[in-house]
Coordinates of C-alpha atoms in Angstrom, one line a residue:
X157 CA -41.8 -89.1 99.9
X158 CA -43.5 -85.7 99.8
X159 CA -40.1 -84.0 99.8
X160 CA -38.8 -86.2 96.9
X161 CA -42.0 -85.6 94.8
X162 CA -41.7 -81.8 95.5
X163 CA -38.1 -81.8 94.6
X164 CA -38.7 -83.7 91.4
X165 CA -41.6 -81.4 90.5
X166 CA -39.4 -78.3 91.1
X167 CA -36.6 -79.8 89.0
X168 CA -39.1 -80.7 86.3
X169 CA -40.6 -77.2 86.2
X170 CA -37.1 -75.6 86.2
X171 CA -36.0 -78.0 83.4
X172 CA -39.1 -77.0 81.4
X173 CA -38.2 -73.3 81.8
X174 CA -34.6 -73.9 80.8
X175 CA -35.5 -76.0 77.8
X176 CA -38.1 -73.4 76.6
X177 CA -35.5 -70.7 76.5
X178 CA -35.9 -68.7 73.3
X179 CA -32.9 -68.4 71.0
X180 CA -32.7 -66.2 67.9
X181 CA -30.9 -67.3 64.8
X182 CA -30.9 -64.6 62.1
X183 CA -30.0 -66.9 59.2
X184 CA -32.9 -69.3 60.2
X185 CA -35.3 -66.4 60.6
X186 CA -34.4 -65.0 57.2
X187 CA -35.0 -68.3 55.4
X188 CA -38.7 -67.7 55.3
X189 CA -40.1 -65.1 52.9
X190 CA -42.7 -63.8 55.4
X191 CA -40.0 -63.3 58.0
X192 CA -37.8 -61.4 55.6
X193 CA -40.7 -59.2 54.6
X194 CA -41.5 -58.4 58.2
X195 CA -37.9 -57.6 59.0
X196 CA -37.6 -55.3 55.9
X197 CA -40.9 -53.6 56.7
X198 CA -39.8 -52.9 60.2
X199 CA -36.5 -51.4 59.0
X200 CA -38.0 -49.1 56.4
X201 CA -40.9 -48.0 58.5
X202 CA -38.7 -46.8 61.3
X203 CA -36.3 -43.9 60.4
X204 CA -33.9 -44.8 63.2
X205 CA -33.6 -48.4 62.0
X206 CA -33.3 -47.3 58.4
X207 CA -30.5 -44.9 59.3
X208 CA -28.7 -47.5 61.3
X209 CA -29.1 -50.0 58.5
X210 CA -27.7 -47.7 55.9
X211 CA -24.7 -46.8 58.1
X212 CA -23.9 -50.5 58.6
X213 CA -24.3 -51.0 54.8
X214 CA -21.9 -48.2 54.1
X215 CA -19.2 -49.8 56.3
X216 CA -19.4 -53.0 54.2
X217 CA -17.6 -52.8 50.8
X218 CA -19.9 -55.3 49.0
X219 CA -23.0 -53.5 50.3
X220 CA -21.6 -50.1 49.2
X221 CA -21.0 -51.5 45.7
X222 CA -24.6 -52.8 45.6
X223 CA -26.0 -49.4 46.8
X224 CA -23.9 -47.5 44.2
X225 CA -25.1 -49.8 41.4
X226 CA -28.7 -49.4 42.5
X227 CA -28.2 -45.6 42.7
X228 CA -26.7 -45.6 39.1
X229 CA -29.7 -47.6 37.8
X230 CA -32.1 -45.2 39.4
X231 CA -30.3 -42.3 37.8
X232 CA -30.3 -43.9 34.4
X233 CA -33.9 -44.8 34.6
X234 CA -35.1 -41.3 35.6
X235 CA -36.7 -42.5 38.8
X236 CA -34.3 -40.5 40.9
X237 CA -35.1 -37.3 39.0
X238 CA -38.8 -37.9 39.6
X239 CA -38.2 -38.4 43.4
X240 CA -36.1 -35.2 43.5
X241 CA -38.8 -33.1 41.8
X242 CA -41.2 -34.0 44.5
X243 CA -38.7 -33.5 47.4
X244 CA -36.6 -30.3 47.2
X245 CA -34.7 -31.3 50.4
X246 CA -33.6 -34.5 48.8
X247 CA -32.6 -32.6 45.6
X248 CA -30.3 -30.3 47.6
X249 CA -28.9 -33.2 49.7
X250 CA -28.2 -35.2 46.5
X251 CA -26.5 -32.2 44.9
X252 CA -24.4 -31.6 47.9
X253 CA -23.4 -35.3 48.2
X254 CA -22.6 -35.5 44.5
X255 CA -20.3 -32.5 44.7
X256 CA -18.5 -33.9 47.7
X257 CA -18.1 -37.3 46.0
X258 CA -16.8 -35.7 42.9
X259 CA -14.3 -33.5 44.8
X260 CA -13.0 -36.5 46.7
X261 CA -12.9 -38.9 43.7
X262 CA -11.7 -37.4 40.4
X263 CA -12.1 -40.8 38.6
X264 CA -15.8 -40.8 39.6
X265 CA -16.2 -37.2 38.3
X266 CA -14.7 -38.1 35.0
X267 CA -16.8 -41.3 34.7
X268 CA -20.0 -39.4 35.5
X269 CA -19.2 -36.6 33.1
X270 CA -18.5 -38.9 30.3
X271 CA -21.7 -40.9 30.9
X272 CA -23.7 -37.7 31.0
X273 CA -22.1 -36.4 27.8
X274 CA -22.6 -39.7 26.1
X275 CA -26.3 -39.8 27.1
X276 CA -26.9 -36.2 26.0
X277 CA -25.2 -36.7 22.6
X278 CA -27.8 -39.4 21.8
X279 CA -30.7 -37.0 21.3
X280 CA -31.0 -33.6 19.5
X281 CA -32.5 -32.0 22.7
X282 CA -29.5 -33.3 24.7
X283 CA -27.0 -32.0 22.2
X284 CA -28.7 -28.6 22.3
X285 CA -28.6 -28.5 26.1
X286 CA -25.0 -29.5 26.1
X287 CA -24.1 -26.7 23.7
X288 CA -26.0 -24.2 25.8
X289 CA -24.2 -25.4 28.9
X290 CA -20.9 -25.1 27.1
X291 CA -21.6 -21.5 26.1
X292 CA -22.5 -20.6 29.7
X293 CA -19.5 -22.4 31.3
X294 CA -16.0 -21.7 29.7
X295 CA -14.3 -24.4 31.8
X296 CA -16.8 -27.0 30.5
X297 CA -16.3 -25.8 27.0
X298 CA -12.5 -26.1 27.3
X299 CA -12.8 -29.6 28.8
X300 CA -15.3 -30.7 26.1
X301 CA -13.0 -29.4 23.4
X302 CA -10.1 -31.3 24.8
X303 CA -12.1 -34.5 25.0
X304 CA -13.3 -34.1 21.4
X305 CA -9.7 -33.5 20.3
X306 CA -8.5 -36.5 22.2
X307 CA -11.4 -38.7 20.7
X308 CA -10.5 -37.5 17.2
X309 CA -6.8 -38.4 17.7
X310 CA -7.6 -41.7 19.4
X311 CA -10.5 -42.9 17.2
X312 CA -11.6 -40.9 14.2
X313 CA -8.4 -39.5 12.8
X314 CA -6.5 -42.7 13.3
X315 CA -9.1 -44.6 11.3
X316 CA -8.9 -42.1 8.4
X317 CA -5.0 -42.4 8.3
X318 CA -5.3 -46.2 8.2
X319 CA -7.8 -46.0 5.4
X320 CA -5.5 -43.7 3.4
X321 CA -2.7 -46.2 3.7
X322 CA -4.8 -48.9 2.1

């Protein structure tokens, strides 16, 4: 009887240990706001985790789109410029990254240039800076003149011709 009770007790204890086994379910953990905040805080407070996270995000196409959209919003809002003023290393790194991206993706370069030009043309100070930059950089002047001519042919001049016909 003693042997049977000991065996049952050992089986019971072993069963308790096996049933108490911890399992991790990321989706279940992330359902609670407090858990998400704790995970996010752990990632951003540890540079190694943050680097690993951004590397993983860069490998996922949807995550890359979200990061680029966020980056563009920061650029447009001026927050990025504020951050770079306070951090010269970041400013150099961003400048280097932008040059690399523009060299590798001409479409992106054209898009960025047109957005910057459009933004600068909205204010008198921006137009003045643009004119100064054009005077300093002959290639930029040539490109801007070509773009202006193209815009006149595509938009402005065509409208005038249509008005003359009526």
